[in-house]
Amino acid sequence: MIIDDLLTDVKNVAIFGHVRPDGDCLGSTLGLYNYVKGNYPAIEVHLFLERFPENYKLLANSNNTNEIYDEEYGTFDLAFLIDTPSFERIGANGEPCIKTARKTCNIDHHISNPQNLCTKNYVDAKASSACEVLYYMLDPEKISKDTAECLYLGIVHDTGAFKFSSTGQRTMDAIGNLLEKGIDFTRIINETYYTRTYIQTLVTGYVMMTSKLALDGKVVYSYLTPEDMTRYSVTPVELSNVIDTLREVSGTEVAIFLYPVNGENKISLRSNYIVDVNEIAKNFGGGGHVRAAGGSSKDSPEKTITKLLKLIQEQLQN
């Protein structure tokens, strides 16, 4: 299989995901880590991943992550960049490692991916998730229960528990095969997708209470200020699922959620049937998928939302 071929004559491996890791990012990077660790004990493997939600730590080896790469790790024979469509989105200071490794491989499913970030690029924009792309690059006989649980978590999160339009036959074929590995799928989906911490519940409630409708009810939007973040003692990594709650407002086509990150406003966009939010996100230095995308803005939340609404209205009119 592709991953096994890439590991030929390799002594050490580095694995990177994107900033503020979500379920698919963690599932794909940790899934690959477990695959290499379990099948190739002679290969030294390091997973570099920024802080992620505590409830994801039910996965095997989730504590064996490094939050930042530095030159002390040296140069790697092979570096993987997973679920990441640009160098700007690489987490854990991974860009220097990617650019100096002897071989590099990008595994992704974002439509905005230029497919030239690494020496090998495996990008399938029709796939539900990076975990799905990775699954079909692995030898199914070598996938352990630990690896399978990681891949299952990632697919669950990026398909919205199989309700998003990206879910296809290949997705469900992969899921069926992962279930055959004896994974604890009930615990994974309950504890990582359908539950929130108390603080996450409070801040999500606040976001919903302060949300507004626009464009004749076709858009719902909300945002947090730095003061809100301080009041709720919440970090950006804990806000990844808020946008999906906003998306549930009946009758809306687009959901917008903004929150502060490093002096800018992080933009999260979701659409249901019509609007291509990937095209909109490109105007804010971002991208992603047709129905899920993101970007960032240095403008105020109000000014940013005004710009977003204009772009959304243009698509709705066309």
mmCIF file of C-alpha atoms in Angstrom, residues 2 9 62 96 99 121 142 146 155 183 189 197 215 224-225 229 250 292-293 308:
data_model
loop_
_atom_site.group_PDB
_atom_site.id
_atom_site.type_symbol
_atom_site.label_atom_id
_atom_site.label_comp_id
_atom_site.label_asym_id
_atom_site.label_seq_id
_atom_site.Cartn_x
_atom_site.Cartn_y
_atom_site.Cartn_z
ATOM 1 C CA ILE A 2 1.029 3.666 -0.474
ATOM 2 C CA ASP A 9 14.326 2.803 3.767
ATOM 3 C CA SER A 62 -2.815 10.657 22.390
ATOM 4 C CA PRO A 96 10.830 24.277 8.705
ATOM 5 C CA LYS A 99 10.861 22.107 3.974
ATOM 6 C CA ASN A 121 0.523 14.852 -2.602
ATOM 7 C CA LYS A 142 -2.138 -3.888 9.271
ATOM 8 C CA ASP A 146 -5.939 1.639 18.035
ATOM 9 C CA ILE A 155 -14.570 10.507 9.949
ATOM 10 C CA ILE A 183 -13.508 -0.465 18.039
ATOM 11 C CA ILE A 189 -19.044 9.117 19.189
ATOM 12 C CA THR A 197 -17.548 20.437 28.831
ATOM 13 C CA LEU A 215 -30.595 38.318 4.558
ATOM 14 C CA LEU A 224 -17.116 36.415 20.573
ATOM 15 C CA THR A 225 -14.903 39.285 21.706
ATOM 16 C CA MET A 229 -13.172 34.713 25.891
ATOM 17 C CA SER A 250 -33.970 26.207 10.988
ATOM 18 C CA ALA A 292 -17.383 24.214 5.337
ATOM 19 C CA ALA A 293 -14.555 26.721 5.235
ATOM 20 C CA LEU A 308 -19.327 38.338 4.461
#
